[in-house]
Tab-separated table of C-alpha atoms and ligand atoms in Angstrom:
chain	number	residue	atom	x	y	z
A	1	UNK	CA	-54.447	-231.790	45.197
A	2	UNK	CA	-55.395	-228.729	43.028
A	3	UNK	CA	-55.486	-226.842	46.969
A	4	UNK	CA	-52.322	-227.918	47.425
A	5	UNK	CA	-50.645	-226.487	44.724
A	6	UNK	CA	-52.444	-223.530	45.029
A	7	UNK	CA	-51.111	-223.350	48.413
A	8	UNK	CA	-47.559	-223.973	47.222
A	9	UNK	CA	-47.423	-221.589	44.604
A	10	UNK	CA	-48.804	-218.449	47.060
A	11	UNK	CA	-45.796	-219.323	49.441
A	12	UNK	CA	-43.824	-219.114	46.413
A	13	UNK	CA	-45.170	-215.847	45.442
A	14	UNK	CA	-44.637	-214.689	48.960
A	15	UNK	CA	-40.956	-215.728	48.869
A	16	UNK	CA	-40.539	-214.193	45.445
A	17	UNK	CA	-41.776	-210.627	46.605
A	18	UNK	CA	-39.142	-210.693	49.347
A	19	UNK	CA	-36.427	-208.364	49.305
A	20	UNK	CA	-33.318	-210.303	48.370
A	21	UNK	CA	-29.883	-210.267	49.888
A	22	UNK	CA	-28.014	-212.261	47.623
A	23	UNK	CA	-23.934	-211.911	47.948
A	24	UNK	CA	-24.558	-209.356	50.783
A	25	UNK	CA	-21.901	-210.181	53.454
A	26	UNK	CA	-21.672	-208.993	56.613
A	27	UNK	CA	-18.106	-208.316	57.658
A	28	UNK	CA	-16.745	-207.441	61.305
A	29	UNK	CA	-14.055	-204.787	60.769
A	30	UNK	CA	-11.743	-203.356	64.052
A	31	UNK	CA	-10.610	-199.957	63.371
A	32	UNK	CA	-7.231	-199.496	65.103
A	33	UNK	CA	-6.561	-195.832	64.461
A	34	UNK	CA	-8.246	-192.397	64.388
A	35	UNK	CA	-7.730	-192.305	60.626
A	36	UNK	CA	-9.801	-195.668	59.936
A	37	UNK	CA	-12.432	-194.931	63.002
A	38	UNK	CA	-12.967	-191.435	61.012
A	39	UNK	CA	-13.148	-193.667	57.430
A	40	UNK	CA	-15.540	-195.695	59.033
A	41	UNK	CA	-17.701	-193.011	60.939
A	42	UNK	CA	-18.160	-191.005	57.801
A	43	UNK	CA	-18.997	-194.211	55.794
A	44	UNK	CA	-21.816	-195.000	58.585
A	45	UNK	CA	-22.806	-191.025	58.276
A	46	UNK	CA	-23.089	-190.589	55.060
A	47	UNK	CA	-23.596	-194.208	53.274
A	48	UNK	CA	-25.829	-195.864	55.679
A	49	UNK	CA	-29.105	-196.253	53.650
A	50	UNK	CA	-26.051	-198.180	51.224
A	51	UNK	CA	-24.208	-199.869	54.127
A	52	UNK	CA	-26.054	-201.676	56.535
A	53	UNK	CA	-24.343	-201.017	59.907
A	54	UNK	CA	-25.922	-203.670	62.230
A	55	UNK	CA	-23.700	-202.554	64.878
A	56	UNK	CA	-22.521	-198.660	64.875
A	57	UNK	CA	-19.079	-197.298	65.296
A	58	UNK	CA	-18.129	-196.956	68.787
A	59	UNK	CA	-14.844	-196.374	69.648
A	60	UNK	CA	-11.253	-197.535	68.588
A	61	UNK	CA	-10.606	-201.558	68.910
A	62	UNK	CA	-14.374	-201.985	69.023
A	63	UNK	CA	-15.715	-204.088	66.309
A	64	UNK	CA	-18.658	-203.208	63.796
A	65	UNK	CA	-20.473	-205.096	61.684
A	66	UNK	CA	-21.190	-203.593	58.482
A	67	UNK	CA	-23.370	-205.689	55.940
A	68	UNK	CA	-22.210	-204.842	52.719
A	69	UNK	CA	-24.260	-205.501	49.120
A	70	UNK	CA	-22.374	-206.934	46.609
A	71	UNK	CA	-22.420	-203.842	44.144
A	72	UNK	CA	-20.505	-202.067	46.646
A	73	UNK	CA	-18.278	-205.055	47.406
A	74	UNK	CA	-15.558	-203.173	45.515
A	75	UNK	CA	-15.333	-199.793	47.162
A	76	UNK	CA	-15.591	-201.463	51.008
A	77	UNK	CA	-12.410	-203.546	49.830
A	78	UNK	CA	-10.433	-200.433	48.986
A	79	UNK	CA	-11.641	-199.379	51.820
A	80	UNK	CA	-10.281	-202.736	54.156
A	81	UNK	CA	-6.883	-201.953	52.347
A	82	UNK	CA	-6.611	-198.250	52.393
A	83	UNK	CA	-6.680	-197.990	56.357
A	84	UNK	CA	-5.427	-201.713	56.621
A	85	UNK	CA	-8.457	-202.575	58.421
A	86	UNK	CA	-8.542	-206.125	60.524
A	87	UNK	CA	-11.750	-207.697	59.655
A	88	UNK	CA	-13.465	-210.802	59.300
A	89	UNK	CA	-16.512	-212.073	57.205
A	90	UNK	CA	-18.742	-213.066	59.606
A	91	UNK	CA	-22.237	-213.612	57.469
A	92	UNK	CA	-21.090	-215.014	53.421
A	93	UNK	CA	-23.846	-214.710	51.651
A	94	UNK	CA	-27.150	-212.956	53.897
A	95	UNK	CA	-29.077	-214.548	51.658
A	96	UNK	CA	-28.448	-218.347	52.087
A	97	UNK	CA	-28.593	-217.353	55.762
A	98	UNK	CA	-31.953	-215.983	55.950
A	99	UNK	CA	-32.747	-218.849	53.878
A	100	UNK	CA	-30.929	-221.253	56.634
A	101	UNK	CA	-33.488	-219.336	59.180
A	102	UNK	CA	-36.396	-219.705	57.817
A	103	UNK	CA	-36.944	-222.480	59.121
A	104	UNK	CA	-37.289	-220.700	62.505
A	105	UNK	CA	-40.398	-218.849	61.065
A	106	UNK	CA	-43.772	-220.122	62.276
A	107	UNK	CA	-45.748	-220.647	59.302
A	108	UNK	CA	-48.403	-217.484	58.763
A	109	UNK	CA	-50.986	-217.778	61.112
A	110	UNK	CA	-54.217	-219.213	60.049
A	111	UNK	CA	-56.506	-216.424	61.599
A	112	UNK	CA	-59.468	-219.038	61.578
A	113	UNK	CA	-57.636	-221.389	63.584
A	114	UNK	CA	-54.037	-219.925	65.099
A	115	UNK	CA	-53.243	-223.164	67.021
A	116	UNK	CA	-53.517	-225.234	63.517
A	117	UNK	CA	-49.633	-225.691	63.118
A	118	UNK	CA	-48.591	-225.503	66.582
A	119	UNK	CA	-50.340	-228.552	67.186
A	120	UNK	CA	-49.675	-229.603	70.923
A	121	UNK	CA	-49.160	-226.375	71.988
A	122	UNK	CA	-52.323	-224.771	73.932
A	123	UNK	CA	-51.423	-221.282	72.312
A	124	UNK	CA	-50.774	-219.179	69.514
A	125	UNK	CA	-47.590	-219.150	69.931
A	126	UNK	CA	-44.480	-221.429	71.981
A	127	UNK	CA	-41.039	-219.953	71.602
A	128	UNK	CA	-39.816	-222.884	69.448
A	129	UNK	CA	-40.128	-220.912	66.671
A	130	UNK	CA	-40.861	-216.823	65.711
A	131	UNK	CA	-44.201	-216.028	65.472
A	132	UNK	CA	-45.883	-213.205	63.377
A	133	UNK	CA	-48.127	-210.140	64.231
A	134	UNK	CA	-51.509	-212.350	63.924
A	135	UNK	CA	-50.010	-215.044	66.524
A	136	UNK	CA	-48.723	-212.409	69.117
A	137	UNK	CA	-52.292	-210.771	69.217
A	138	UNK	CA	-53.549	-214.029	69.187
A	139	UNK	CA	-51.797	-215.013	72.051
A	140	UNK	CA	-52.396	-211.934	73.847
A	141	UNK	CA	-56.168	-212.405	73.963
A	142	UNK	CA	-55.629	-215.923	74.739
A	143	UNK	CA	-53.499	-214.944	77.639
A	144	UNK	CA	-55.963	-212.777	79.213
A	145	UNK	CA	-58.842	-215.152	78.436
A	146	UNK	CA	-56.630	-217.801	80.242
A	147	UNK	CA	-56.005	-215.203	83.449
A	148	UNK	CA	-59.098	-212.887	83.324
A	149	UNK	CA	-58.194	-212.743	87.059
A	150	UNK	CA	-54.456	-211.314	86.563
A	151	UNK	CA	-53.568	-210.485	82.710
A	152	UNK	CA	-55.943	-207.110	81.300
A	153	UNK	CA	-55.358	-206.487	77.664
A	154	UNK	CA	-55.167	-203.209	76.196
A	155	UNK	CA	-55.791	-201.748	73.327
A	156	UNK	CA	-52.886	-198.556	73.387
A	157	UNK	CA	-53.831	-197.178	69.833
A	158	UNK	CA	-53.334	-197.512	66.413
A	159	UNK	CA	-50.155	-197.957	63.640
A	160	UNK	CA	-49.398	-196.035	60.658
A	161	UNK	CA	-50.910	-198.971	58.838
A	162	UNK	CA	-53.810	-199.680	61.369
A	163	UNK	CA	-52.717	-202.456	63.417
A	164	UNK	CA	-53.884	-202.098	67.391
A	165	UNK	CA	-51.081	-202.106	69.679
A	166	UNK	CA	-51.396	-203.812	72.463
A	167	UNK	CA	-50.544	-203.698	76.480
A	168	UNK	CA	-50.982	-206.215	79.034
A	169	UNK	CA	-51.273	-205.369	82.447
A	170	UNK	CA	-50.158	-208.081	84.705
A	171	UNK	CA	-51.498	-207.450	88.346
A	172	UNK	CA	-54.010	-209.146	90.975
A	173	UNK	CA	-54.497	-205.903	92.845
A	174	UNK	CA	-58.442	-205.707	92.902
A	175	UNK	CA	-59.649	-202.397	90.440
A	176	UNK	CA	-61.768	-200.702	93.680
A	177	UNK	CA	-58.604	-201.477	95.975
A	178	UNK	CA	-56.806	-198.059	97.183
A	179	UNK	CA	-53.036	-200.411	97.770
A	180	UNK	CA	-50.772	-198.551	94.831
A	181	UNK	CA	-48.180	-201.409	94.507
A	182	UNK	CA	-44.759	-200.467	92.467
A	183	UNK	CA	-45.092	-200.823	88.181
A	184	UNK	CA	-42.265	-202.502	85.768
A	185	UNK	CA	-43.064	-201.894	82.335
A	186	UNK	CA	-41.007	-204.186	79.645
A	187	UNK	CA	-41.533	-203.491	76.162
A	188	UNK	CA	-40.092	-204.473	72.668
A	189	UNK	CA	-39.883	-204.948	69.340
A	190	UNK	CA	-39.354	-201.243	68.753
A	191	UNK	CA	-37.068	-202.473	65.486
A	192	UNK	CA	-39.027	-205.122	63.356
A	193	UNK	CA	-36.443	-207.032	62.664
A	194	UNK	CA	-34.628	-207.660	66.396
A	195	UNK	CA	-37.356	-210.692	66.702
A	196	UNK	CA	-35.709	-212.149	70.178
A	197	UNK	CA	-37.412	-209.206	71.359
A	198	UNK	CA	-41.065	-210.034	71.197
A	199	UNK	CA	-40.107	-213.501	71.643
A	200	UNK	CA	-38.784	-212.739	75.305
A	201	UNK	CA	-41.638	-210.071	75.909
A	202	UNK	CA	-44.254	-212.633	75.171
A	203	UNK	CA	-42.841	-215.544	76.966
A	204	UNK	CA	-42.377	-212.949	79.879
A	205	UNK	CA	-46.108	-212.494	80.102
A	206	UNK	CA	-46.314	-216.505	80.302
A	207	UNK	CA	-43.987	-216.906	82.729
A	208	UNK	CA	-45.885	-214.558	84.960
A	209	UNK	CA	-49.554	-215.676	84.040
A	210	UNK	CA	-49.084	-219.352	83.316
A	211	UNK	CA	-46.696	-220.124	85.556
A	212	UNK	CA	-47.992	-217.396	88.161
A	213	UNK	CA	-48.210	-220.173	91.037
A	214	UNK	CA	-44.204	-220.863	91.140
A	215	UNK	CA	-43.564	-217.232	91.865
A	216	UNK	CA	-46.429	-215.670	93.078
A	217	UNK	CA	-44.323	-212.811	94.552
A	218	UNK	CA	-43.653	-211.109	91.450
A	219	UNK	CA	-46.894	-210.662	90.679
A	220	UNK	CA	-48.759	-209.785	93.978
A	221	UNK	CA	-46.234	-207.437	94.814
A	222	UNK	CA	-45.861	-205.416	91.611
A	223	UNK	CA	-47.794	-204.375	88.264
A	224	UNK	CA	-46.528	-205.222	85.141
A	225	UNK	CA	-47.325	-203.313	82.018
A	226	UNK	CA	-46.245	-205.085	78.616
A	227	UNK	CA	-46.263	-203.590	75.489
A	228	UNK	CA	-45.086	-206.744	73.205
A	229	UNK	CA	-44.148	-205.256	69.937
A	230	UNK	CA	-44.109	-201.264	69.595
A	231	UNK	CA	-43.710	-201.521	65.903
A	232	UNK	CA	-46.021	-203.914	64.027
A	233	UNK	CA	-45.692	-202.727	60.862
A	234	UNK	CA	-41.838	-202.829	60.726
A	235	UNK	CA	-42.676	-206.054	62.375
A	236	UNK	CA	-45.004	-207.977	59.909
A	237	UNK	CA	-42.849	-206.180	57.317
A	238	UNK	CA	-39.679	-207.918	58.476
A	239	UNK	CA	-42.129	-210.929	58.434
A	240	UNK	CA	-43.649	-210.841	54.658
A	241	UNK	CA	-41.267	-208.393	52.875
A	242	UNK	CA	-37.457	-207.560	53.806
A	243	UNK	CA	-36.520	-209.621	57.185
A	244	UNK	CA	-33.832	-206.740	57.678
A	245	UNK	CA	-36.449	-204.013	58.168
A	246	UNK	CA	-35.627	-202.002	60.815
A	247	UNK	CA	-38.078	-198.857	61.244
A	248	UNK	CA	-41.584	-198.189	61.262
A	249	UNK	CA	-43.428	-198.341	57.765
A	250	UNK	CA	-44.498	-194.836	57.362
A	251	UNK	CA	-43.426	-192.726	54.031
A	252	UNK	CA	-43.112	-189.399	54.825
A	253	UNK	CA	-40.166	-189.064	53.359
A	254	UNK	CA	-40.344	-189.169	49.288
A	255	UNK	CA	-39.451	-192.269	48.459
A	256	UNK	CA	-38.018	-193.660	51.296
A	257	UNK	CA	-40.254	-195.400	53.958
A	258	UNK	CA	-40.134	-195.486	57.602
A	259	UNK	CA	-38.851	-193.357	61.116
A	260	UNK	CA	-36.637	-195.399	63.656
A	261	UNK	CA	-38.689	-195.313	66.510
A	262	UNK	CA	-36.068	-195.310	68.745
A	263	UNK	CA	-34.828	-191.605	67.744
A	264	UNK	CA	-38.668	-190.093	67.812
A	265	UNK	CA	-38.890	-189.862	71.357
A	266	UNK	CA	-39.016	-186.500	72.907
A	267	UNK	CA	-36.325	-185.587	75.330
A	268	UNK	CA	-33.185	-184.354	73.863
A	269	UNK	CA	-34.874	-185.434	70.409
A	270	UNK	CA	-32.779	-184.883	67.315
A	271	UNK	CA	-29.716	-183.969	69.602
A	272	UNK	CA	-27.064	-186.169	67.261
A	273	UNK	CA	-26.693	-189.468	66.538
A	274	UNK	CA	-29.772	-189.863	64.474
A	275	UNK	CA	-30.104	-188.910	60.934
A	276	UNK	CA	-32.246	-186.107	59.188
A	277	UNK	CA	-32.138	-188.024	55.929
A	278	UNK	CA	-35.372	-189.943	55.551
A	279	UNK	CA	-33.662	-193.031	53.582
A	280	UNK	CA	-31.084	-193.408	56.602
A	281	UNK	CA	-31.303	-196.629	58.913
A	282	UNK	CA	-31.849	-193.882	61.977
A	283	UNK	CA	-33.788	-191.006	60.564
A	284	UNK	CA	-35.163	-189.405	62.967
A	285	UNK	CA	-38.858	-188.426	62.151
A	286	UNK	CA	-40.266	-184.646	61.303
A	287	UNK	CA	-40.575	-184.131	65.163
A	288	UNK	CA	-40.903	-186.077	68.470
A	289	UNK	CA	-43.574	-188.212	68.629
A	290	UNK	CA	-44.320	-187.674	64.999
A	291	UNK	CA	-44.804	-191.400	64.612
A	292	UNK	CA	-48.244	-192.558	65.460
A	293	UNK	CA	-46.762	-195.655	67.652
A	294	UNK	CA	-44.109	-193.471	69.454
A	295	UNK	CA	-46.812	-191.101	70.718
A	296	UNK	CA	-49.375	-194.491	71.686
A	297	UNK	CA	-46.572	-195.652	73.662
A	298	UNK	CA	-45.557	-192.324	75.325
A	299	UNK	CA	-49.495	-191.606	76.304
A	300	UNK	CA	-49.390	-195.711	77.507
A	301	UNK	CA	-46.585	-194.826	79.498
A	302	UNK	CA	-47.304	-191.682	80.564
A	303	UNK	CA	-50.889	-193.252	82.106
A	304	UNK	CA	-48.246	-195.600	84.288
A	305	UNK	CA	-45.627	-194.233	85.129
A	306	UNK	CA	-45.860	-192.571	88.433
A	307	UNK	CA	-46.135	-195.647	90.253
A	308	UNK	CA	-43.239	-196.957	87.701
A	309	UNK	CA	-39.654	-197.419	89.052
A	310	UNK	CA	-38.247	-199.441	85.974
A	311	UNK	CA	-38.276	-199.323	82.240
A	312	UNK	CA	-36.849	-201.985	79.893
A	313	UNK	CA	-36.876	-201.906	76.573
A	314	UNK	CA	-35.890	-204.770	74.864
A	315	UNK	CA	-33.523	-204.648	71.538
A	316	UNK	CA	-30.824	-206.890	69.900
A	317	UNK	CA	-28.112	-207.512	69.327
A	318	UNK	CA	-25.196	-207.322	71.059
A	319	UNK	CA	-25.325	-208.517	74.812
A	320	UNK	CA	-25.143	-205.291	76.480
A	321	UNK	CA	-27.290	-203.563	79.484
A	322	UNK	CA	-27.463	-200.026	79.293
A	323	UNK	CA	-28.297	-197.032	80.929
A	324	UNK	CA	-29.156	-193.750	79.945
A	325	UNK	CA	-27.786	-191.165	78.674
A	326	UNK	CA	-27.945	-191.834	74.938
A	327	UNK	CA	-28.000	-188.331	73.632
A	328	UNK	CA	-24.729	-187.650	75.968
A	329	UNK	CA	-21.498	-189.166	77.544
A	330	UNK	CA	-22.814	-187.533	81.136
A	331	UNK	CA	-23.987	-189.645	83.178
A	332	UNK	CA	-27.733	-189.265	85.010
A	333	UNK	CA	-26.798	-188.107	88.807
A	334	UNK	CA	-27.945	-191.735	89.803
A	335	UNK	CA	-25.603	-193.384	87.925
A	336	UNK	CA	-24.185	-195.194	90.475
A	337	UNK	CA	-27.500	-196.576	90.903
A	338	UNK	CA	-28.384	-197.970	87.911
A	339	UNK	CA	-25.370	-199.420	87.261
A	340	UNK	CA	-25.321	-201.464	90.778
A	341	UNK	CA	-28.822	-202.788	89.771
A	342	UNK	CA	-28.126	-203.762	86.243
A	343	UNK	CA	-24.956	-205.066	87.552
A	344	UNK	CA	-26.125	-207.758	89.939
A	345	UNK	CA	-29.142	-208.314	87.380
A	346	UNK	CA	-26.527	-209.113	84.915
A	347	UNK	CA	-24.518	-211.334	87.353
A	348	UNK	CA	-27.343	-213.495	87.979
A	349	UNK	CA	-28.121	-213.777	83.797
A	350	UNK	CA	-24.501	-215.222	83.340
A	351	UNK	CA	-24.928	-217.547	86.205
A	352	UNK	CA	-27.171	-219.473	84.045
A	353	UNK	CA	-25.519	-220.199	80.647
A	354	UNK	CA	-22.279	-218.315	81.141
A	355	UNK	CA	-23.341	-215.437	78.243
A	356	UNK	CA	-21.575	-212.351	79.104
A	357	UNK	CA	-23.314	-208.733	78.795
A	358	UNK	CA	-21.282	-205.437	78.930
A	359	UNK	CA	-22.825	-203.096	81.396
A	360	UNK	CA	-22.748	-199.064	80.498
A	361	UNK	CA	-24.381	-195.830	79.699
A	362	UNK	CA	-25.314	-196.465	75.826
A	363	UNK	CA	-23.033	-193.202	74.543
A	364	UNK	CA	-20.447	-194.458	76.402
A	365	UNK	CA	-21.133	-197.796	75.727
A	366	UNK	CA	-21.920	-197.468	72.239
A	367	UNK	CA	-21.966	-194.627	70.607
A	368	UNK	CA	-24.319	-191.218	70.597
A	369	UNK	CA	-27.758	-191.580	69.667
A	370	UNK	CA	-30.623	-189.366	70.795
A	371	UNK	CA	-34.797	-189.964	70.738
A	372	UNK	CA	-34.276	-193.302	72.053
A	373	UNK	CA	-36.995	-194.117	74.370
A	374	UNK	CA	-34.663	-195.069	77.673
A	375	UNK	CA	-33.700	-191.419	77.550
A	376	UNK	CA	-37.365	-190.409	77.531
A	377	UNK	CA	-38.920	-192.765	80.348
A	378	UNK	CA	-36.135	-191.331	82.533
A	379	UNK	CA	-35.625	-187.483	81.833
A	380	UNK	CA	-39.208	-187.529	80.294
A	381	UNK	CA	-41.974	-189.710	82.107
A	382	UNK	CA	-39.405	-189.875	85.427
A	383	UNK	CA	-38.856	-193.545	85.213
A	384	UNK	CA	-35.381	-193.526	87.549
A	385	UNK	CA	-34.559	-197.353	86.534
A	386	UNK	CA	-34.597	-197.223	82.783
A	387	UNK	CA	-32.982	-199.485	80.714
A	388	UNK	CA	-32.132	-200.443	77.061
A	389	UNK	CA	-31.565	-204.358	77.324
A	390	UNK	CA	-29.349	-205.539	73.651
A	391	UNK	CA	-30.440	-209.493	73.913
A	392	UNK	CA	-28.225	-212.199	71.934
A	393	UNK	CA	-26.013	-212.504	70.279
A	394	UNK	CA	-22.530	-210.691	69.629
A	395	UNK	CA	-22.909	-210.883	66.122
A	396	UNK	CA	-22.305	-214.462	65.030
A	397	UNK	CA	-26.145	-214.729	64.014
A	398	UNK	CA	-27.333	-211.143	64.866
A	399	UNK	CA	-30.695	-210.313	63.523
A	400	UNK	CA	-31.061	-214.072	62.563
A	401	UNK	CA	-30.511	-215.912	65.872
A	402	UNK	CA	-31.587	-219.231	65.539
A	403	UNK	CA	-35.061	-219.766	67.246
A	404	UNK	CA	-33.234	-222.829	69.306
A	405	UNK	CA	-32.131	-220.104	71.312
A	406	UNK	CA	-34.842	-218.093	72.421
A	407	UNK	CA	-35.806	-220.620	75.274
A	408	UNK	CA	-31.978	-219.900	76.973
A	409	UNK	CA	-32.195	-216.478	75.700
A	410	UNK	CA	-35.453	-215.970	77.772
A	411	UNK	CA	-34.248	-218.436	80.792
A	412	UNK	CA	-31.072	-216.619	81.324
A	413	UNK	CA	-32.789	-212.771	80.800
A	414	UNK	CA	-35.663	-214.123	83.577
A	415	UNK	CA	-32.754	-214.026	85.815
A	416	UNK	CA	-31.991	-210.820	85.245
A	417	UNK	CA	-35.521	-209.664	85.495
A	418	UNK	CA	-36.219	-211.217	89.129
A	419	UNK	CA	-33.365	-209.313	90.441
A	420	UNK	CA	-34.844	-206.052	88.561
A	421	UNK	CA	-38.474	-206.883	90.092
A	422	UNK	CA	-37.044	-207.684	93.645
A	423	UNK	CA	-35.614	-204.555	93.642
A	424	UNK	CA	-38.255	-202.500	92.781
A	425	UNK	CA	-40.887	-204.069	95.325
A	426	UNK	CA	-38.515	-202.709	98.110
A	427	UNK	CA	-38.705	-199.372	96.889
A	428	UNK	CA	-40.615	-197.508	99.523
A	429	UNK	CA	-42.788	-194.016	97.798
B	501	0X9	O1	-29.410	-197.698	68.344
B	501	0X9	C1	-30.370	-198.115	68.984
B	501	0X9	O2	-31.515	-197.675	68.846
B	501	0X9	C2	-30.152	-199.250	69.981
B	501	0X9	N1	-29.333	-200.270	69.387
B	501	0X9	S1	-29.919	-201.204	68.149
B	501	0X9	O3	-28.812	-201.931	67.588
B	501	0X9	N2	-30.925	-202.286	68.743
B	501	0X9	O4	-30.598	-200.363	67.223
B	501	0X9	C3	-29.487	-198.705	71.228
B	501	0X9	C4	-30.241	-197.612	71.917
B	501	0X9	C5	-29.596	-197.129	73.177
B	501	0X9	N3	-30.298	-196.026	73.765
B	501	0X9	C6	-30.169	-194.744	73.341
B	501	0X9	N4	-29.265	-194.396	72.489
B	501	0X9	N5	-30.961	-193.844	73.871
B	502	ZN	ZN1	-32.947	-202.138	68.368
C-alpha cells in the first residue's frame, strides 16, 4: 500500500514539474493580403520564442498555425481584427489536450524489466502507444539480439546530455563479401516533440527484421541505415518536461536552452530562414555542426553515404514530401527527378487510407529555411534522393496525434517507402 502511494505521488510530482499550457490555443489564421502575410511574417520573426508557430508562414491563402499563450491572447486579437484575418481555433485549451493525450504515453520504462507494462507484447515497445528514450534503446538491442544475422546496432556518439545515439544497419550482405549493394538511410526524431517520427522509424526497422520473410527483397537487395531519434534529449525532454520541446537541450545561449537541429547542418548553413537569437524556436547554433548530435549524424552519414542513393528524414506535421532546396526557391538540376520518385511514392501512400501529401521543394513548398539536413545529404554528403518526409496530420492534432494512428500512419508511409527502395535497387553505379 505505502509503495503504492509512493508511486502515485512521484507521477504526481512528475506531472507537476511539467511545463504547463493552460489557455494556450492554437489558432489557424489565412492571410489573404500582402499587408497581413507581412503582419504575420514579422510576428513569426520577431515574436517566435512568444508565439509558437507550429506551422511557418508560407505564402498568401496558406494557413498557419500559431499557438498563442493566453497573456498574449489580447495583442493576437488586435491583431485577427487589424488585418481582418480569417482564422479558426483549432486547439482550445493545449493544455486539456495534452492532458487528453496522455493517455497515448507508454508509462516510463522500467529499465529492470522494459516489457513490464507492455505485457503481451515481445518488445520494448508496439506502436499502440509512444514510447520513451529507455524503450527505443531497449528495443533497439532487442532488435538486433532478435536478428544478429540482419539488424547491427551502432553506437554513432554521444548527446549534449550523454545519451548514445544509435544506428541500425539493416543488411544480410556477409562483412568479408566484396558485393556493394545500394544504402537508404531513414532517420528521425530530429525535433523532440514530432513523436510519429520515431514511432514510424522504429516500426520501420520491425517491418524489415521481424517481418523480413514477407519481403525479403528489400532487404537482400539494399542496406538500410537507421538512425531512430537524432535528438534524445529534446526527446526525453518532450517526454518528462515540456511535450512541446522542439530543439536539442544544449544552453549555449544565456538563458535560453537548445539549437534546432535542423538549421545546424553545414551546407548553405545560416543562409536565412533560421534565427540567430538563441531563445527562437529555429536558432540556428554558433556554427554548423556545433551541436554534438548534428556532427554524430553527419560523421554516421558521411561513413555511408557513397553507396547511398536516398535520404529521408522524417518530421511532422503537415503531410507534405519535400525536396531540397530549403535554403533557396532554385531547384537542384535533378529536380525533375526527385519529384517523379516522391510522386509515385506518394501515389501509392494515398492508395491506402486516402491521406493526401503535397509534393514540393520545401522553400517553395513552405517557406525558406537553411541548415536543414535534406539540404546537406544532397549538396553535402551527395545523397541525390534526399528527402524531408512531414508525417500526419494537417494540423487537427499536430504535435499530439493520437497514438491510434501511428499503425495507419506507418502502413500508409510503408507504401511510400517500397516504391523509394524499389527504386533505388535499380540504380546501376
Ligand atoms: O522547418 C523544419 O525544420 C521542417 N518542418 S518542421 O515543422 N517539422 O519543423 C521542414 C524542413 C524542410 N527542409 C529544409 N528547410 N531544409
Ligand atoms: Zn520537424
Amino acid at each position: 500500500m505505502k509503495v503504492l502511494l509512493l508511486l502515485a505521488l512521484l507521477a504526481v510530482s512528475a506531472l507537476a514539474a511539467q511545463k504547463r499550457y493552460d489557455g494556450y490555443k492554437v489558432i489557424q489564421v489565412k492571410p489573404k493580403n500582402v499587408a497581413s502575410f507581412n503582419a504575420l511574417a514579422k510576428l513569426y520573426k520577431e515574436q517566435n520564442s512568444i508565439y509558437d508557430f507550429w506551422t511557418e508562414p508560407r505564402s498568401l491563402d496558406e494557413s498557419i498555425d500559431i499557438m498563442v499563450p493566453p497573456t498574449h491572447a489580447k495583442e493576437f486579437e488586435r491583431i485577427l481584427r487589424t488585418y481582418n484575418l480569417e482564422h479558426r481555433v483549432k486547439i482550445q485549451d493545449v493544455q486539456s489536450a495534452i492532458d487528453v493525450s496522455r493517455k497515448d504515453q507508454a508509462s516510463p520504462t522500467n529499465v529492470k524489466d522494459p516489457r513490464s507494462r507492455s505485457g503481451s507484447s515481445r518488445y520494448a515497445v508496439n506502436w499502440t502507444q509512444y514510447y520513451d528514450y529507455t524503450a527505443i534503446s531497449v528495443f533497439l538491442a532487442q532488435m538486433a539480439q532478435a536478428h544478429p544475422d540482419i539488424v547491427t546496432l551502432k553506437t554513432i556518439g554521444k548527446t549534449h546530455e550523454n545519451r548514445e545515439m544509435y544506428m541500425v544497419k539493416i543488411s544480410n550482405t556477409p562483412a568479408n563479401s566484396n558485393v556493394t549493394k545500394n544504402a537508404i538511410i531513414v532517420d528521425g526524431g530530429i525535433h523532440g516533440r514530432e513523436w510519429i517520427s520515431p514511432a514510424w522509424t522504429t516500426w520501420l526497422i520491425n517491418e524489415l527484421a521481424e517481418n523480413y520473410a514477407a519481403h525479403p527483397q528489400y532487404v537482400d537487395n539494399l542496406d538500410w541505415y537507421i538512425l531512430p531519434a537524432m535528438n534524445p534529449d529534446g526527446y526525453v525532454y518532450s517526454f518528462a518536461d515540456d511535450r512541446l520541446w522542439r530543439k536539442n537541450r544544449n544552453p549555449v545561449n544565456g538563458p535560453c536552452v537548445g539549437i534546432d537541429l535542423n538549421r545546424n547542418f553545414g551546407f548553405h548553413w545560416n543562409e536565412g530562414g533560421a534565427a540567430g537569437n538563441g531563445c527562437d524556436q529555429t536558432y540556428h547554433g554558433p556554427s554548423a555542426f556545433s551541436e554534438d548530435e548534428s556532427a554524430n549524424v553527419r560523421d554516421a552519414i558521411l561513413s555511408v553515404a557513397d553507396r547511398t542513393k536516398a535520404y529521408l528524414t522524417i518530421h511532422s506535421y503537415g503531410q507534405y514530401w519535400l525536396t531540397p532546396w530549403g535554403y533557396t526557391a532554385d531547384l537542384p538540376e535533378d529536380y525533375p527527378l526527385l519529384f517523379d520518385l516522391a510522386q509515385k511514392a506518394v501515389n501509392n501512400l494515398t492508395a491506402v487510407y486516402g491521406t493526401q501529401y503535397t509534393i514540393g521543394s520545401s522553400t517553395n513548398v513552405l517557406y525558406v529555411a537553411s541548415g536543414g539536413s535534406d539540404d546537406w545529404a544532397k549538396g553535402g554528403a551527395g545523397i541525390p534522393y534526399s528527402y524531408t518526409v512531414e508525417l500526419r496530420d494537417t494540423g487537427d492534432f499536430g504535435f499530439l496525434l493520437p497514438a491510434e494512428q501511428i499503425i495507419p500512419n506507418n502502413l500508409e508511409l510503408w507504401e511510400a517507402t517500397k516504391v523509394i527502395a524499389e527504386f533505388v535497387m535499380e540504380i546501376v553505379n
